[in-house]
Amino acid sequence: MITVYGEGRGFRVVWLLEEMGLAYRLRPVDLLAGAENDPEFLAINPAGFIPAIQDGDVTMVESIAIMEYLMARYGPTPLAPAPHDPSFPAYQQFLHLGEAGLAASIYFVVGARNFAPGTEGQNWSARQALEVFESRLTLVTRRLARSPYLAGETFTAADISVTYALQLAQRSGGVSLGEAEQAYMARTRGRDGYKRALQTCQATRTWLAAAPAQ
Ligand SMILES: N[C@@H](CCC(=O)N[C@@H](CS)C(=O)NCC(=O)O)C(=O)O
């Protein structure tokens, strides 16, 4: 049985597990209560961030690496096009852009907007993080003008990666998405796998209910 520790970006992992039909359990981690007060979780990830997984003897962090591990270990799956497939380069690029370009930058904007004291929320780094997010978003916009999904005609794990980042930006980062991105999100979030993942992820459900789209 695969155990997923924590929501946040762990939602990507749960969504992938639902799409693949794999058995798992979600072990909540309350970061607001402080990972230092959760010794069982710290034994899994001493760095204290989420998500992490445990799968038998395997313990891993980093949501994109976890998704790649699960698809390689339990695939093949259409969620990960094979390297010789023409859609593979775009798949690989957007799978990683979803975290390295989009979520990693908007995460700090979200922190600045919602948790920074006083005027620190508008500081240089917060503005730079938003500019990085917005510049990377142009690649998503250009791609969606050409195909319904980021790898091409079919839904892949790259869409799980990027949808999570766009949702975070829209709900907590103060970002207004364009029509193409909104239509894309309606497609990806309309999937049964997304809906089942949301049923499992109570904290994500609560967050989405409390943070309406811009
Ligand atoms: N690149 C990592 C980012 C992990 C991350 O920053 N997670 C956030 C929540 S979604 C977190 O745990 N933040 C608290 C911390 O970093 O201490 C991934 O994709 O898993």
Tab-separated table of N, CA and C and ligand atoms in Angstrom, residues 8-9 12 31 48-51 62-63 99 107 164, ligand 1:
chain	number	residue	atom	x	y	z
A	8	GLY	N	-1.413	19.810	-0.314
A	8	GLY	CA	-0.607	20.784	-1.052
A	8	GLY	C	-0.250	20.156	-2.400
A	9	ARG	N	1.029	20.145	-2.745
A	9	ARG	CA	1.442	19.508	-3.995
A	9	ARG	C	1.195	17.999	-3.973
A	12	ARG	N	-1.254	16.528	-6.440
A	12	ARG	CA	-0.813	15.984	-7.742
A	12	ARG	C	-0.658	14.456	-7.672
A	31	LEU	N	0.890	21.429	8.191
A	31	LEU	CA	2.073	22.297	8.244
A	31	LEU	C	1.839	23.515	9.131
A	48	GLY	N	10.848	18.272	6.469
A	48	GLY	CA	9.558	18.769	6.941
A	48	GLY	C	8.629	19.333	5.885
A	49	PHE	N	8.913	19.112	4.592
A	49	PHE	CA	7.984	19.625	3.578
A	49	PHE	C	7.178	18.477	2.967
A	50	ILE	N	6.067	18.837	2.345
A	50	ILE	CA	5.182	17.857	1.729
A	50	ILE	C	5.120	18.098	0.228
A	51	PRO	N	4.798	17.045	-0.565
A	51	PRO	CA	4.442	15.699	-0.135
A	51	PRO	C	5.666	14.802	-0.002
A	62	GLU	N	9.485	15.282	-3.366
A	62	GLU	CA	9.416	15.993	-4.656
A	62	GLU	C	8.284	15.423	-5.518
A	63	SER	N	7.217	16.227	-5.634
A	63	SER	CA	5.991	15.727	-6.264
A	63	SER	C	6.205	15.228	-7.698
A	99	GLU	N	6.188	22.567	-12.074
A	99	GLU	CA	6.767	22.807	-10.745
A	99	GLU	C	7.883	23.857	-10.807
A	107	TYR	N	4.325	29.858	-5.453
A	107	TYR	CA	4.279	29.477	-4.032
A	107	TYR	C	4.772	30.633	-3.148
A	164	TYR	N	-2.291	21.897	-11.229
A	164	TYR	CA	-2.112	22.217	-9.802
A	164	TYR	C	-1.537	23.634	-9.646
B	1	LIG	N1	9.336	21.047	-5.235
B	1	LIG	C1	8.645	20.471	-4.119
B	1	LIG	C2	8.033	21.595	-3.292
B	1	LIG	C3	7.500	21.109	-1.968
B	1	LIG	C4	6.895	22.243	-1.152
B	1	LIG	O1	7.407	23.379	-1.139
B	1	LIG	N2	5.793	21.936	-0.473
B	1	LIG	C5	5.160	22.926	0.378
B	1	LIG	C6	3.660	22.655	0.487
B	1	LIG	S1	2.880	22.383	-1.065
B	1	LIG	C7	5.744	22.817	1.770
B	1	LIG	O2	5.832	21.746	2.331
B	1	LIG	N3	6.143	23.973	2.331
B	1	LIG	C8	6.705	24.042	3.669
B	1	LIG	C9	8.208	23.988	3.656
B	1	LIG	O3	8.821	24.017	2.575
B	1	LIG	O4	8.780	23.918	4.729
B	1	LIG	C10	7.579	19.485	-4.654
B	1	LIG	O5	7.167	19.627	-5.812
B	1	LIG	O6	7.182	18.558	-3.918
